[in-house]
Amino acid sequence: MNNTQSTDLIFELSRAGRRCHRLPACDVPSSRPLDQLIPAEHLADQPPPLPEVGEIDLVRHFNNLSTRNMSIDTHFYPLGSCTMKYNPKRHERFAADPGFANLHPLQPDDTTQGMLELLYGMQEYLAEISGLPAVSLQPAAGAQGELTALFVAHAYFRDKGEHHRRKVLVPDSAHGTNPASAALAGFDAVTVKSNSKGLVDIDDLKAKLGDDTAVFMITNPNTLGLFETQIKAITELLHAKGALVYLDGANMNAILGITRPGDFGADMQHYNVHKTFTGPHGGGGPGSGPVAVRDFLAPYLPAPVVTNDGGRYALDFDRPKSIGRVRSFFGNVGILFRGYAYIRTLGPDGLRAVSETAVLNANYLRARVAEGYEVPHAGPCMHEFVASARALVRERKVKAMDICKRLLDYGFHAPTVYFPLVVPEALMMEPTETESKETLDAFADALLAIKAEEAELLRAAPHTHVVSRPDEVKAAKEPVLRWTPAEKPTAPPQPLAVGAAAVKQEW
Amino acid sequence: MPYLLNTPEDTAAMLARIGAASVDDLFAPVPAGVRLNRPLDIPPALPEMELAAHLRQLAAKNRPAGDLVCFLGGGAYDHFIPAVVDAVAGRGEFYTAYTPYQAEASQGTLQAVFEYQTLMCQLTGLDVANASLYDGGSAVAEAVLMAVGVTGRVGDVLVAETVHPEYRQALHTYAANLNCRVRELPCPDGFLNPDDVKAAVNDQTVCVVAQSPNFFGHLEEMKAIGDAARKAGAVFVASFDPVSAGILKRPGDYGADIAVAEGQGLGVPLGYGGPYLGILACRGDSAYVRKIPGRLVGQTTDRTGKRCWVLTLQTREQHIRREKATSNICTNQGLLALRAAVHLTALGPQGLRETAGLCVRKAHYAADVLTKIPGVSVKFRTPFVKEFTLSVPGDVSTVLAKLRDRGYLGGLPAGRWYPNHSDGLTVAVTEKRTKGEIDGLAAALADVVASRAA
């Protein structure tokens, strides 16, 4: 792919009078002008100054933009913690069925029985997979799921009169959303250290655990891709203090049908349906973050939930202890729908095979990467692992980010970089189960080849993409967050610059 | 297994390289005591063809808009979606990418989001818009949290009773554990009286939240409400309808500090409530920009001086600031923001204006013909755009059930959310509704009302 097409903004392509979509003539009698229907004080003189383009301008513009993305459909995308597995095409066809796509969220239940049956099924499957019997499908993404669970915890303790439980414990390896959600739910976040094995430091946990602890938020497998071997002891410690255990379900892809959060002592968890059950990630969403909890927490879940009374499905809003809503309408149904289709496609054996293969692929890639990079924590890993480029920094002043940028030249999306925070120069890799051994080998070979390349070349990478090393400091210091007409460039178009030592590759 | 690629030979070779005897060995860190020693109790796998049949069966149990004529609104509308929206959003390079962490490999998404942000500024008349929030409801909650941060005040959050009931519920949930008190301003006549705002604000008021068109479809005196908020130094949060923005004054024009909206009307299918799109835009002062939640894309230059785009001002965000972040949001609604950008571009200024104009004319025609029915009147005296609330005789739920039997999703029973408006029937009329459909609804309602009287 040569990327010599225009990178003009859609606003710069605008020409007064051009149009794409046209509307039918008004078919109702309309003798009165608009300002007799709506008082002039409410009316704008002009419509918003949107761009004016023809249909082919629009299609070419956005399709050309799309070619400046790496994506699962076009590239290996081992972004750790994001579970970038294949998004089945069948899901898009299923979801487009007007019988689902054209349902209004406020239709009466007797006109949505098929949808409710599906959503009820999804509640049941998620309950079974987590070992936690009560499920709310409402949260719109994982972070909102976390927040919902913490709201539930807050309501539970308030109900019990335990107002003194102000603290939420969060491991230092946790996703940033965990402490952010804790703060937003009105708790004080307290960090618990990891030990040298990358697991929760139980002594530090014990030191910080007290009568004021409300919740321990644990990610298991954790963000280093390691299963917390002491999980049972950890959850027992929390329960002995009357606190709740929350599982960040970002890493469920490792344990489907292998072990269940409810069985290892979690009281609540969220799912990332778009990760584990493969919703399209859409350049940053939509997600879907259902929450599963133990029975004693069920009364506090958001309303409504779907109920089944002998094959008659209904939305149950009558939940007096519910925390209320975290958003409008039912939830990100389109993503739940795809998750349902995925679970039904795989079945119990298939889901287990997903996790087995995800773990096999991760361990294989880990072994290959370890040929040239430090992998600080002992294996086996689960569905992902974290390597470190700190030796390269020390020896050659090449950073983890330089490796990532160079990988783009080889036609691979980069791993997650500089996360988790507990590993310096972290490269967090999650290959997922839908990749082949050949792809994993090609990726590992690229990483090993990059290690041997000139430091200068790496520091200036990528060399084959439309842009290279955007100035992030400038972006933050002089924020330009929208186009304005004054910024229209006058310079003639420039030919694509190609790096001196560009690697031969497809795009 | 579907989607899995490893052959037995691959697996053997991989295990050999790892130095493990079996896949099960890799799970050694999972203690035996917490293993699930049985298959998951979920239905067996279905091949694509059988799953398609199963889903078609479920779909056939639904009666979607199109099967029934849809006059439902309440924040989700049956607007037309041009085919180009599906064509662009269906590009795998967009819908199978993720958050643009690697700018060089994500210029497509980044530029599209930058264009979305600009379009939202154009639509709202405000300076800055974020890359999207989940929906119109959580957008109200996030706007209020933002107002708390901007003002540093600990007084009341004043919210009009005419704001979408589910948005208010989300706000109450978010606010429940924080240091702010949400107070609802009663609106017995279906609109927020600006004098009531003047009476309610004081020097500790955090913000005033109003919605126009409001939940009943009618317009609020947004300028006067905003003036009352500003006089007290409170933030004015306006919830607006992006389609009606084709003809109405924009939030920025009437003095909103923060504008939020449900973006579903911009190219997003009804889809039983989601995924939708939370729009949030605000003033450009740094006090606001520092507190804006969620992702922001900014323009910059690369090492060769070429214009490009990156995620920016990330020190507001959870992955950097953790518990001190402005919000916990991470994944947003990127694909829906793209749909909205394409949809607005496809419509252009004239298309958006004509869409809103058709809505206005058809809604007013509908109000005219429906109020010819004896006992039926427009309940509130304030102007409306594409949705309005009728007063109808008899039990509204029964009326709606009878309309459904005649093929119409006839509207929303206002009494479900407002017990004091139990006679209310809120009817939404988009540009898609034809004269024939509107006349049909009127005939059906006349029939239902008459049969009750008989």
Short mmCIF file of C-alpha atoms in Angstrom, two decimals, chain A residues 7-12 19-21 23-24 26-30 32-34 37-53 55 58-59 61-63 65-74 77 79 82 84 86-90 92 94 97-108 110-119 125 128-129 140-141 143-144 147 151 154 158 171-172 174-177 179-181 183-186 189 227 229 232 254 257-260 263-264 274-275 280-287 315 317 323-334 337 340-357 359-361 363-364 367-368 371 380 382 401 404-405 408 413-414 417 421 433-437 440 460 462-463 465-471 474-476 480-483 487 489 496, chain B residues 1-6 10-11 13-15 17-18 23-31 33-36 38-48 51-52 54-56 58-59 61-65 68 70 72-77 80 82 84 87-88 91-115 117-119 121-123 126-129 134-138 142 145 164 166-167 169-171 173-174 176-178 215 219-222 245-250 253 262 269-276 289 296-304 306-314 318-319 322-323 325 327-336 338 341-342 344-355 357-358 360-362 364-365 368 383-385 404 409 412 416-417 431 433-436 438:
data_model
loop_
_atom_site.label_atom_id
_atom_site.label_comp_id
_atom_site.label_asym_id
_atom_site.label_seq_id
_atom_site.Cartn_x
_atom_site.Cartn_y
_atom_site.Cartn_z
CA THR A 7 -4.25 13.57 4.29
CA ASP A 8 -6.42 16.66 4.04
CA LEU A 9 -9.08 16.84 6.68
CA ILE A 10 -12.65 16.38 5.52
CA PHE A 11 -13.19 20.09 6.24
CA GLU A 12 -10.44 21.00 3.81
CA ARG A 19 -23.90 17.24 -1.17
CA CYS A 20 -23.99 13.55 -0.43
CA HIS A 21 -27.27 12.55 1.23
CA LEU A 23 -33.90 13.89 1.56
CA PRO A 24 -37.33 13.27 0.14
CA CYS A 26 -42.03 16.80 2.60
CA ASP A 27 -45.18 14.72 2.20
CA VAL A 28 -47.28 16.43 4.85
CA PRO A 29 -49.10 19.75 4.37
CA SER A 30 -46.64 22.42 5.43
CA ARG A 32 -46.60 27.49 7.69
CA PRO A 33 -42.95 28.56 7.77
CA LEU A 34 -40.69 27.09 10.45
CA LEU A 37 -44.01 26.29 14.32
CA ILE A 38 -41.09 27.16 16.59
CA PRO A 39 -40.52 30.67 17.96
CA ALA A 40 -37.63 32.46 16.24
CA GLU A 41 -35.75 32.87 19.53
CA HIS A 42 -35.04 29.10 19.46
CA LEU A 43 -33.98 28.95 15.82
CA ALA A 44 -30.49 29.30 14.43
CA ASP A 45 -29.93 31.56 11.44
CA GLN A 46 -27.63 29.01 9.85
CA PRO A 47 -27.20 25.26 10.17
CA PRO A 48 -23.98 24.14 11.90
CA PRO A 49 -20.99 24.75 9.58
CA LEU A 50 -20.50 21.09 8.67
CA PRO A 51 -18.35 20.08 5.70
CA GLU A 52 -19.96 19.88 2.25
CA VAL A 53 -18.70 16.97 0.18
CA GLU A 55 -20.47 10.88 -1.82
CA LEU A 58 -16.65 10.98 1.58
CA VAL A 59 -16.06 7.33 0.69
CA HIS A 61 -11.61 10.08 2.31
CA PHE A 62 -12.65 7.63 4.99
CA ASN A 63 -11.53 4.53 3.14
CA LEU A 65 -8.01 6.92 6.31
CA SER A 66 -8.76 3.31 7.14
CA THR A 67 -5.66 2.20 5.23
CA ARG A 68 -3.57 4.21 7.71
CA ASN A 69 -4.60 1.87 10.51
CA MET A 70 -3.22 -1.42 11.61
CA SER A 71 -6.04 -3.73 12.64
CA ILE A 72 -6.73 -7.36 13.48
CA ASP A 73 -8.15 -7.85 10.01
CA THR A 74 -4.86 -6.78 8.45
CA TYR A 77 -1.92 -7.11 16.95
CA LEU A 79 -1.50 -5.62 22.38
CA CYS A 82 -6.50 -6.04 25.13
CA MET A 84 -7.02 -8.67 20.14
CA TYR A 86 -10.15 -12.41 15.49
CA ASN A 87 -13.58 -10.75 15.17
CA PRO A 88 -15.78 -13.24 13.31
CA LYS A 89 -17.45 -11.83 10.23
CA ARG A 90 -20.59 -13.85 10.88
CA GLU A 92 -21.68 -8.59 11.75
CA PHE A 94 -26.17 -11.64 12.55
CA ASP A 97 -30.73 -8.58 11.19
CA PRO A 98 -33.50 -5.97 11.40
CA GLY A 99 -35.18 -8.18 14.00
CA PHE A 100 -32.40 -7.11 16.37
CA ALA A 101 -30.91 -3.95 14.85
CA ASN A 102 -34.23 -2.08 14.66
CA LEU A 103 -35.49 -2.73 18.17
CA HIS A 104 -36.19 0.43 20.12
CA PRO A 105 -34.89 0.25 23.71
CA LEU A 106 -38.21 1.32 25.20
CA GLN A 107 -40.42 -1.15 23.35
CA PRO A 108 -42.71 -3.19 25.57
CA ASP A 110 -43.98 -8.53 24.60
CA THR A 111 -42.48 -7.12 21.37
CA THR A 112 -38.88 -8.00 22.29
CA GLN A 113 -39.16 -11.60 23.50
CA GLY A 114 -36.44 -12.92 21.18
CA MET A 115 -33.97 -10.25 22.29
CA LEU A 116 -34.79 -10.78 25.94
CA GLU A 117 -34.39 -14.54 25.55
CA LEU A 118 -30.93 -13.96 24.09
CA LEU A 119 -29.95 -11.51 26.83
CA TYR A 125 -23.72 -18.11 30.45
CA GLU A 128 -21.82 -20.10 34.74
CA ILE A 129 -18.44 -19.05 33.33
CA ALA A 140 -20.93 -0.12 28.85
CA ALA A 141 -17.28 -1.11 29.21
CA ALA A 143 -14.12 0.41 33.49
CA GLN A 144 -17.83 1.03 33.99
CA LEU A 147 -17.26 1.16 38.88
CA PHE A 151 -21.05 0.99 43.73
CA HIS A 154 -20.66 0.59 48.68
CA ARG A 158 -24.03 0.97 53.69
CA PRO A 171 -2.11 -4.15 43.53
CA ASP A 172 0.62 -1.98 41.99
CA ALA A 174 -3.32 -3.27 38.32
CA HIS A 175 -4.88 -1.44 35.41
CA GLY A 176 -5.15 2.31 36.01
CA THR A 177 -8.91 2.03 35.80
CA PRO A 179 -7.75 3.02 41.38
CA ALA A 180 -9.63 5.54 39.20
CA SER A 181 -12.87 3.59 39.67
CA ALA A 183 -11.87 7.07 43.70
CA LEU A 184 -14.96 7.69 41.59
CA ALA A 185 -16.94 5.33 43.82
CA GLY A 186 -15.93 7.40 46.84
CA ALA A 189 -7.39 3.59 46.88
CA PHE A 227 -1.87 -16.74 37.90
CA THR A 229 -1.14 -19.16 43.02
CA LYS A 232 -7.47 -18.93 47.72
CA ALA A 254 -6.85 -17.46 30.07
CA GLY A 257 -13.68 -23.50 31.70
CA ILE A 258 -10.40 -23.97 33.60
CA THR A 259 -11.18 -22.16 36.82
CA ARG A 260 -13.92 -19.76 37.89
CA ASP A 263 -14.65 -20.83 42.86
CA PHE A 264 -11.41 -19.11 43.81
CA HIS A 274 -15.37 -7.13 23.60
CA LYS A 275 -12.10 -8.79 24.62
CA PRO A 280 -15.00 -5.47 17.42
CA HIS A 281 -12.74 -3.01 19.27
CA GLY A 282 -13.71 -0.22 16.87
CA GLY A 283 -10.65 2.00 17.22
CA GLY A 284 -11.45 2.46 20.92
CA GLY A 285 -14.78 0.91 21.67
CA PRO A 286 -17.59 0.04 22.02
CA GLY A 287 -16.91 -2.30 24.87
CA LEU A 315 -37.18 -6.58 32.28
CA PHE A 317 -37.13 -2.82 37.30
CA ILE A 323 -27.74 1.07 42.99
CA GLY A 324 -29.88 2.41 40.12
CA ARG A 325 -28.49 2.90 36.68
CA VAL A 326 -24.99 3.59 35.41
CA ARG A 327 -26.21 4.54 31.92
CA SER A 328 -29.39 4.86 29.90
CA PHE A 329 -31.20 1.91 28.33
CA PHE A 330 -30.28 -1.75 28.63
CA GLY A 331 -26.55 -1.84 27.87
CA ASN A 332 -24.22 -2.24 24.89
CA VAL A 333 -26.53 -4.85 23.46
CA GLY A 334 -24.75 -5.08 20.11
CA PHE A 337 -25.16 -10.01 21.10
CA TYR A 340 -23.63 -14.53 22.77
CA ALA A 341 -22.99 -15.62 19.17
CA TYR A 342 -19.37 -16.39 20.06
CA ILE A 343 -20.24 -18.46 23.13
CA ARG A 344 -22.84 -20.40 21.13
CA THR A 345 -20.32 -20.96 18.33
CA LEU A 346 -17.72 -22.42 20.68
CA GLY A 347 -19.72 -24.24 23.32
CA PRO A 348 -18.14 -25.59 26.52
CA ASP A 349 -15.31 -27.50 24.85
CA GLY A 350 -14.57 -24.68 22.48
CA LEU A 351 -14.30 -22.10 25.25
CA ARG A 352 -11.90 -24.27 27.15
CA ALA A 353 -9.89 -24.80 23.97
CA VAL A 354 -9.77 -21.02 23.54
CA SER A 355 -8.02 -20.62 26.88
CA GLU A 356 -5.76 -23.63 26.38
CA THR A 357 -4.66 -22.31 23.02
CA VAL A 359 -2.02 -20.02 27.02
CA LEU A 360 -0.09 -22.32 24.71
CA ASN A 361 0.46 -19.52 22.19
CA ASN A 363 4.04 -19.59 26.36
CA TYR A 364 5.42 -20.42 22.96
CA ALA A 367 9.96 -18.93 24.87
CA ARG A 368 10.80 -17.46 21.48
CA GLU A 371 15.83 -16.01 23.08
CA PRO A 380 4.68 -20.72 32.75
CA MET A 382 -1.03 -17.65 31.21
CA MET A 401 9.23 2.28 22.60
CA CYS A 404 7.67 -1.04 19.32
CA LYS A 405 8.03 1.58 16.63
CA LEU A 408 5.50 -1.43 12.90
CA HIS A 413 1.32 -3.93 15.69
CA ALA A 414 3.32 -3.21 18.81
CA VAL A 417 4.42 -0.70 26.22
CA LEU A 421 4.30 -0.13 35.79
CA GLU A 433 -5.57 -18.09 20.48
CA THR A 434 -6.54 -17.11 16.95
CA GLU A 435 -2.96 -16.74 15.70
CA SER A 436 -0.89 -19.47 14.04
CA LYS A 437 2.56 -20.73 14.98
CA LEU A 440 4.13 -16.11 16.25
CA ALA A 460 14.06 6.96 14.23
CA PRO A 462 9.10 3.64 11.99
CA HIS A 463 10.39 4.33 8.53
CA HIS A 465 4.49 4.54 7.83
CA VAL A 466 2.69 7.71 6.85
CA VAL A 467 4.15 9.49 9.85
CA SER A 468 6.94 8.84 12.31
CA ARG A 469 7.39 9.91 15.92
CA PRO A 470 4.70 12.53 16.35
CA ASP A 471 5.73 15.29 18.72
CA LYS A 474 4.01 19.80 21.35
CA ALA A 475 0.55 18.23 21.12
CA ALA A 476 0.12 18.60 24.88
CA VAL A 480 -4.96 21.77 18.84
CA LEU A 481 -8.06 19.70 19.50
CA ARG A 482 -10.15 20.70 16.51
CA TRP A 483 -9.76 22.00 13.00
CA GLU A 487 -5.28 26.42 9.80
CA PRO A 489 -2.40 24.60 4.89
CA LEU A 496 5.99 10.34 0.82
CA MET B 1 -12.40 -25.77 16.86
CA PRO B 2 -13.72 -22.58 15.29
CA TYR B 3 -11.11 -19.86 14.85
CA LEU B 4 -8.24 -21.96 16.28
CA LEU B 5 -5.34 -22.82 13.99
CA ASN B 6 -2.85 -25.06 15.79
CA ASP B 10 2.06 -27.39 15.82
CA THR B 11 1.01 -28.07 19.39
CA ALA B 13 6.37 -28.53 18.35
CA MET B 14 5.32 -25.60 20.52
CA LEU B 15 5.24 -27.68 23.69
CA ARG B 17 10.06 -25.54 22.42
CA ILE B 18 8.47 -24.45 25.70
CA VAL B 23 -0.89 -28.08 27.60
CA ASP B 24 -2.19 -29.03 31.02
CA ASP B 25 1.31 -28.54 32.43
CA LEU B 26 1.08 -24.90 31.45
CA PHE B 27 -1.79 -24.53 33.87
CA ALA B 28 0.29 -25.80 36.78
CA PRO B 29 0.08 -22.39 38.54
CA VAL B 30 -3.70 -22.85 38.86
CA PRO B 31 -4.06 -24.77 42.15
CA GLY B 33 -8.38 -26.87 44.57
CA VAL B 34 -9.79 -24.11 42.39
CA ARG B 35 -9.95 -26.00 39.09
CA LEU B 36 -13.27 -26.60 37.41
CA ARG B 38 -16.29 -30.53 34.67
CA PRO B 39 -17.30 -28.95 31.37
CA LEU B 40 -19.03 -25.58 31.57
CA ASP B 41 -22.77 -25.95 31.65
CA ILE B 42 -23.53 -23.99 28.50
CA PRO B 43 -25.11 -25.19 25.25
CA PRO B 44 -23.01 -27.19 22.77
CA ALA B 45 -21.26 -25.51 19.85
CA LEU B 46 -23.24 -24.50 16.78
CA PRO B 47 -21.82 -24.25 13.27
CA GLU B 48 -22.44 -20.95 11.48
CA LEU B 51 -26.40 -20.51 14.67
CA ALA B 52 -27.81 -18.34 11.88
CA HIS B 54 -31.18 -20.08 15.83
CA LEU B 55 -30.69 -16.32 15.75
CA ARG B 56 -33.24 -15.87 12.97
CA LEU B 58 -35.02 -15.38 18.03
CA ALA B 59 -35.25 -12.37 15.72
CA LYS B 61 -39.94 -13.34 18.08
CA ASN B 62 -39.24 -9.61 18.04
CA ARG B 63 -41.41 -6.91 16.55
CA PRO B 64 -38.91 -4.23 15.55
CA ALA B 65 -39.41 -0.75 14.14
CA LEU B 68 -44.44 -2.00 13.83
CA CYS B 70 -42.28 3.38 15.36
CA LEU B 72 -41.05 5.92 20.08
CA GLY B 73 -38.38 8.39 21.12
CA GLY B 74 -37.21 9.20 24.61
CA GLY B 75 -33.58 9.53 23.61
CA ALA B 76 -33.49 6.89 20.83
CA TYR B 77 -34.94 7.70 17.43
CA PHE B 80 -32.59 7.23 8.46
CA PRO B 82 -27.36 6.52 4.68
CA VAL B 84 -22.24 5.13 3.31
CA ALA B 87 -19.89 0.96 4.28
CA VAL B 88 -17.25 3.05 6.04
CA ARG B 91 -14.12 -1.40 7.05
CA GLY B 92 -12.21 -3.99 9.04
CA GLU B 93 -9.29 -1.56 9.37
CA PHE B 94 -11.55 0.66 11.47
CA TYR B 95 -13.68 -1.80 13.35
CA THR B 96 -10.97 -4.31 14.26
CA ALA B 97 -8.40 -1.74 15.43
CA TYR B 98 -8.21 -0.62 19.04
CA THR B 99 -7.45 2.55 20.93
CA PRO B 100 -4.78 4.38 18.90
CA TYR B 101 -1.90 3.94 21.34
CA GLN B 102 0.64 3.62 18.51
CA ALA B 103 0.04 6.82 16.59
CA GLU B 104 1.98 5.79 13.48
CA ALA B 105 -0.13 2.66 13.11
CA SER B 106 -3.41 4.45 13.86
CA GLN B 107 -3.46 7.66 11.85
CA GLY B 108 -6.74 6.58 10.27
CA THR B 109 -8.54 6.33 13.60
CA LEU B 110 -6.78 9.39 15.03
CA GLN B 111 -7.63 11.64 12.10
CA ALA B 112 -11.23 10.36 12.06
CA VAL B 113 -11.56 11.09 15.79
CA PHE B 114 -10.04 14.55 15.30
CA GLU B 115 -12.64 15.15 12.62
CA GLN B 117 -14.18 16.23 17.68
CA THR B 118 -14.31 19.10 15.20
CA LEU B 119 -17.78 18.09 13.98
CA CYS B 121 -17.62 21.51 18.10
CA GLN B 122 -19.42 22.64 14.95
CA LEU B 123 -22.60 20.98 16.12
CA LEU B 126 -18.38 24.99 21.72
CA ASP B 127 -14.57 24.89 21.58
CA VAL B 128 -13.54 21.39 22.61
CA ALA B 129 -15.11 17.93 22.34
CA TYR B 134 -20.66 5.72 26.51
CA ASP B 135 -24.10 7.27 26.06
CA GLY B 136 -26.24 10.30 26.79
CA GLY B 137 -26.84 9.21 30.39
CA SER B 138 -23.30 8.63 31.60
CA GLU B 142 -19.44 12.87 33.60
CA LEU B 145 -18.28 15.44 37.78
CA HIS B 164 -34.33 12.22 30.60
CA GLU B 166 -32.63 7.52 32.92
CA TYR B 167 -29.93 10.18 32.59
CA GLN B 169 -30.85 7.97 37.43
CA ALA B 170 -27.31 7.53 36.12
CA LEU B 171 -26.38 10.88 37.63
CA THR B 173 -25.83 6.63 40.92
CA TYR B 174 -22.56 8.37 40.07
CA ALA B 176 -24.26 8.82 45.47
CA ASN B 177 -20.82 8.29 46.95
CA LEU B 178 -19.29 11.69 46.24
CA PHE B 215 -37.83 14.34 27.77
CA LEU B 219 -38.09 23.16 24.25
CA GLU B 220 -36.69 24.81 27.35
CA GLU B 221 -35.75 28.47 27.81
CA MET B 222 -32.10 27.53 27.71
CA ALA B 245 -29.29 21.06 16.12
CA GLY B 246 -29.91 21.30 12.36
CA ILE B 247 -32.35 24.15 13.03
CA LEU B 248 -32.07 25.12 16.68
CA LYS B 249 -29.65 27.47 18.36
CA ARG B 250 -26.69 25.45 19.55
CA ASP B 253 -25.01 29.91 21.14
CA GLU B 262 -27.06 11.03 23.16
CA PRO B 269 -29.05 1.85 14.69
CA LEU B 270 -31.65 1.56 17.45
CA GLY B 271 -30.14 -1.80 18.46
CA TYR B 272 -32.18 -2.13 21.66
CA GLY B 273 -30.29 0.62 23.42
CA GLY B 274 -26.64 0.28 22.58
CA PRO B 275 -23.91 0.65 21.75
CA TYR B 276 -24.76 4.32 21.41
CA VAL B 289 -9.98 21.28 29.26
CA LEU B 296 -8.70 13.53 23.33
CA VAL B 297 -6.96 13.56 19.98
CA GLY B 298 -4.69 16.49 19.21
CA GLN B 299 -2.85 17.72 16.16
CA THR B 300 0.92 17.86 16.05
CA THR B 301 3.80 17.27 13.65
CA ASP B 302 6.06 14.28 13.23
CA ARG B 303 9.85 14.23 13.07
CA THR B 304 9.77 15.32 9.43
CA LYS B 306 4.36 16.46 8.70
CA ARG B 307 0.97 17.21 10.21
CA CYS B 308 -0.41 14.25 12.17
CA TRP B 309 -2.54 13.30 15.16
CA VAL B 310 -1.98 11.72 18.57
CA LEU B 311 -3.81 10.97 21.79
CA THR B 312 -3.06 13.97 23.96
CA LEU B 313 -3.41 15.58 27.39
CA GLN B 314 -3.22 12.06 28.78
CA GLN B 318 -6.60 6.86 34.46
CA HIS B 319 -3.64 5.02 32.95
CA ARG B 322 -4.74 6.40 38.43
CA GLU B 323 -6.88 7.46 41.43
CA ALA B 325 -7.73 10.87 37.06
CA SER B 327 -12.62 9.95 35.07
CA ASN B 328 -12.16 6.19 35.03
CA ILE B 329 -13.14 5.89 31.37
CA CYS B 330 -10.79 3.90 29.15
CA THR B 331 -12.52 2.23 26.22
CA ASN B 332 -15.09 4.63 24.79
CA GLN B 333 -17.37 4.41 21.77
CA GLY B 334 -14.84 4.88 18.97
CA LEU B 335 -16.74 3.02 16.27
CA LEU B 336 -19.92 4.98 17.04
CA LEU B 338 -16.81 7.23 13.49
CA ALA B 341 -18.64 11.60 11.83
CA VAL B 342 -19.53 9.85 8.59
CA LEU B 344 -22.83 14.19 9.71
CA THR B 345 -20.48 14.45 6.74
CA ALA B 346 -22.98 12.63 4.55
CA LEU B 347 -25.75 14.97 5.65
CA GLY B 348 -23.75 18.17 5.53
CA PRO B 349 -25.25 21.43 6.75
CA GLN B 350 -28.17 21.35 4.34
CA GLY B 351 -28.95 17.68 4.95
CA LEU B 352 -28.96 18.13 8.71
CA ARG B 353 -31.13 21.23 8.39
CA GLU B 354 -33.55 19.45 6.04
CA THR B 355 -33.69 16.38 8.29
CA GLY B 357 -37.00 20.53 9.18
CA LEU B 358 -38.80 17.37 8.05
CA VAL B 360 -40.52 19.53 12.72
CA ARG B 361 -43.11 19.57 9.95
CA LYS B 362 -44.10 15.95 10.35
CA HIS B 364 -46.46 19.26 13.90
CA TYR B 365 -48.64 17.61 11.29
CA ASP B 368 -52.50 18.52 14.32
CA PRO B 383 -42.79 24.56 21.47
CA PHE B 384 -41.43 21.24 20.23
CA VAL B 385 -39.28 19.84 17.42
CA ARG B 404 -49.74 -2.13 19.09
CA LEU B 409 -45.53 1.59 18.58
CA LEU B 412 -44.12 6.38 25.42
CA ARG B 416 -44.08 5.43 33.64
CA TRP B 417 -41.54 8.04 34.70
CA GLU B 431 -38.15 12.28 8.96
CA ARG B 433 -42.45 8.64 9.15
CA THR B 434 -44.71 9.15 6.13
CA LYS B 435 -48.00 10.99 5.96
CA GLY B 436 -49.69 7.63 5.52
CA ILE B 438 -49.06 9.41 10.67
#
